[in-house]
């Protein structure tokens, strides 16, 4: 897997900054709605708003669009690269599955019993909506 170029890192930083600003504004609005729910009848609504507030986390890492022949997904590229580099001297097969799942199967060529499978999931939908104009990285 190739490292990100300086231009791609700058592009990701700009996109991440815009997305985190949008997410923080949404969190501020949800916080105001939570504080407005003071009546005992509104406790269910307050619980729902608290769950939404907790789910809105800022974007971290280096998100990028990973694309193969058929599918694409948005994932933290540095995390994926770090995982695949830790599996050196192994036979590695990376596969994009439907539903935002990236499967990495690895096997030690010298010991057939030493093998495993890793699953990495796509970035959450509320972060994907805020992330636009990400670099596209082709995998073989």
Tab-separated table of C-alpha atoms in Angstrom:
chain	number	residue	atom	x	y	z
A	1	UNK	CA	0.000	0.000	0.000
A	2	UNK	CA	1.344	3.370	-0.939
A	3	UNK	CA	1.661	6.269	1.504
A	4	UNK	CA	-0.501	9.347	1.104
A	5	UNK	CA	1.065	12.196	-0.852
A	6	UNK	CA	1.481	15.653	0.660
A	7	UNK	CA	-1.277	16.996	-1.590
A	8	UNK	CA	-3.678	14.233	-0.483
A	9	UNK	CA	-2.877	14.890	3.184
A	10	UNK	CA	-3.576	18.604	2.723
A	11	UNK	CA	-6.840	17.828	0.921
A	12	UNK	CA	-7.886	15.463	3.727
A	13	UNK	CA	-7.000	18.045	6.391
A	14	UNK	CA	-9.182	20.676	4.678
A	15	UNK	CA	-12.109	18.261	4.296
A	16	UNK	CA	-11.741	17.073	7.902
A	17	UNK	CA	-11.724	20.639	9.202
A	18	UNK	CA	-14.958	21.469	7.330
A	19	UNK	CA	-16.611	18.231	8.484
A	20	UNK	CA	-15.645	18.694	12.131
A	21	UNK	CA	-16.977	22.260	12.049
A	22	UNK	CA	-20.323	21.024	10.704
A	23	UNK	CA	-20.466	18.211	13.263
A	24	UNK	CA	-19.663	20.567	16.163
A	25	UNK	CA	-22.440	22.953	15.043
A	26	UNK	CA	-24.853	20.039	15.009
A	27	UNK	CA	-23.700	19.025	18.506
A	28	UNK	CA	-24.296	22.584	19.755
A	29	UNK	CA	-27.863	22.538	18.381
A	30	UNK	CA	-28.531	19.134	19.955
A	31	UNK	CA	-27.129	20.387	23.268
A	32	UNK	CA	-29.542	23.314	23.226
A	33	UNK	CA	-32.453	20.954	22.500
A	34	UNK	CA	-31.370	18.665	25.357
A	35	UNK	CA	-31.210	21.565	27.810
A	36	UNK	CA	-34.688	22.677	26.666
A	37	UNK	CA	-36.223	19.326	27.662
A	38	UNK	CA	-36.977	20.023	31.323
A	39	UNK	CA	-40.515	18.679	31.789
A	40	UNK	CA	-40.892	15.128	33.110
A	41	UNK	CA	-43.034	14.234	30.063
A	42	UNK	CA	-40.092	14.981	27.762
A	43	UNK	CA	-37.720	12.434	29.316
A	44	UNK	CA	-38.047	9.986	26.397
A	45	UNK	CA	-37.272	12.763	23.903
A	46	UNK	CA	-34.292	13.822	26.035
A	47	UNK	CA	-32.923	10.233	26.024
A	48	UNK	CA	-33.205	10.082	22.222
A	49	UNK	CA	-31.416	13.416	21.868
A	50	UNK	CA	-28.658	12.285	24.245
A	51	UNK	CA	-28.092	9.152	22.131
A	52	UNK	CA	-27.835	11.299	18.986
A	53	UNK	CA	-25.455	13.689	20.775
A	54	UNK	CA	-23.185	10.842	21.910
A	55	UNK	CA	-23.150	9.334	18.410
A	56	UNK	CA	-21.872	12.555	16.797
A	57	UNK	CA	-18.131	12.137	17.197
A	58	UNK	CA	-15.538	14.197	15.303
A	59	UNK	CA	-13.666	12.802	12.312
A	60	UNK	CA	-10.234	11.411	13.198
A	61	UNK	CA	-7.410	9.894	11.202
A	62	UNK	CA	-7.010	10.239	7.443
A	63	UNK	CA	-10.322	9.336	5.783
A	64	UNK	CA	-10.100	8.486	2.090
A	65	UNK	CA	-12.188	6.723	-0.529
A	66	UNK	CA	-10.847	3.206	-1.118
A	67	UNK	CA	-11.910	1.797	-4.480
A	68	UNK	CA	-11.490	-1.511	-6.261
A	69	UNK	CA	-13.058	-2.715	-9.513
A	70	UNK	CA	-16.634	-2.991	-8.222
A	71	UNK	CA	-17.018	-1.180	-4.907
A	72	UNK	CA	-15.823	1.823	-2.964
A	73	UNK	CA	-15.975	2.885	0.678
A	74	UNK	CA	-14.733	5.661	2.970
A	75	UNK	CA	-12.247	4.415	5.560
A	76	UNK	CA	-9.350	5.699	7.658
A	77	UNK	CA	-6.517	5.072	5.209
A	78	UNK	CA	-3.681	5.387	7.737
A	79	UNK	CA	-5.341	2.736	9.926
A	80	UNK	CA	-5.687	0.398	6.949
A	81	UNK	CA	-2.091	1.005	5.907
A	82	UNK	CA	-0.806	0.424	9.467
A	83	UNK	CA	-2.729	-2.863	9.698
A	84	UNK	CA	-1.456	-4.175	6.367
A	85	UNK	CA	2.125	-3.162	7.161
A	86	UNK	CA	1.960	-5.097	10.437
A	87	UNK	CA	1.212	-8.224	8.387
A	88	UNK	CA	4.493	-8.212	6.482
A	89	UNK	CA	5.957	-11.562	5.388
A	90	UNK	CA	2.408	-12.908	5.076
A	91	UNK	CA	0.096	-13.586	2.160
A	92	UNK	CA	-2.557	-10.866	2.426
A	93	UNK	CA	-5.886	-10.702	0.566
A	94	UNK	CA	-7.920	-7.464	0.871
A	95	UNK	CA	-11.556	-7.568	-0.185
A	96	UNK	CA	-14.292	-4.904	-0.182
A	97	UNK	CA	-17.607	-6.489	0.764
A	98	UNK	CA	-21.084	-4.971	0.396
A	99	UNK	CA	-22.379	-3.038	3.365
A	100	UNK	CA	-19.209	-1.053	4.075
A	101	UNK	CA	-17.010	-3.947	5.204
A	102	UNK	CA	-13.351	-4.415	4.310
A	103	UNK	CA	-12.051	-7.944	4.956
A	104	UNK	CA	-8.338	-8.703	5.263
A	105	UNK	CA	-7.358	-12.377	5.217
A	106	UNK	CA	-3.758	-13.232	6.030
A	107	UNK	CA	-1.718	-16.410	6.194
A	108	UNK	CA	1.875	-17.231	7.047
A	109	UNK	CA	3.383	-19.064	4.051
A	110	UNK	CA	5.700	-21.127	6.265
A	111	UNK	CA	2.979	-22.287	8.681
A	112	UNK	CA	-0.483	-22.932	7.255
A	113	UNK	CA	-2.044	-22.980	10.737
A	114	UNK	CA	-0.948	-19.391	11.358
A	115	UNK	CA	-3.715	-17.424	9.625
A	116	UNK	CA	-6.543	-15.057	10.409
A	117	UNK	CA	-9.101	-12.566	9.236
A	118	UNK	CA	-9.635	-8.897	10.088
A	119	UNK	CA	-12.694	-6.776	9.435
A	120	UNK	CA	-12.625	-2.989	9.124
A	121	UNK	CA	-15.861	-1.052	8.875
A	122	UNK	CA	-16.692	2.092	6.964
A	123	UNK	CA	-16.790	5.516	8.618
A	124	UNK	CA	-20.217	6.228	10.230
A	125	UNK	CA	-22.894	7.788	7.975
A	126	UNK	CA	-23.085	11.165	9.770
A	127	UNK	CA	-19.359	11.618	9.136
A	128	UNK	CA	-19.681	10.487	5.507
A	129	UNK	CA	-22.316	13.153	4.843
A	130	UNK	CA	-19.948	15.846	6.089
A	131	UNK	CA	-16.927	14.517	4.162
A	132	UNK	CA	-16.916	15.620	0.531
A	133	UNK	CA	-14.132	15.816	-2.049
A	134	UNK	CA	-11.926	13.118	-0.489
A	135	UNK	CA	-9.028	11.635	-2.469
A	136	UNK	CA	-9.732	8.315	-4.192
A	137	UNK	CA	-7.171	5.529	-3.718
A	138	UNK	CA	-7.288	2.466	-5.968
A	139	UNK	CA	-6.397	-0.923	-4.486
A	140	UNK	CA	-5.506	-4.009	-6.485
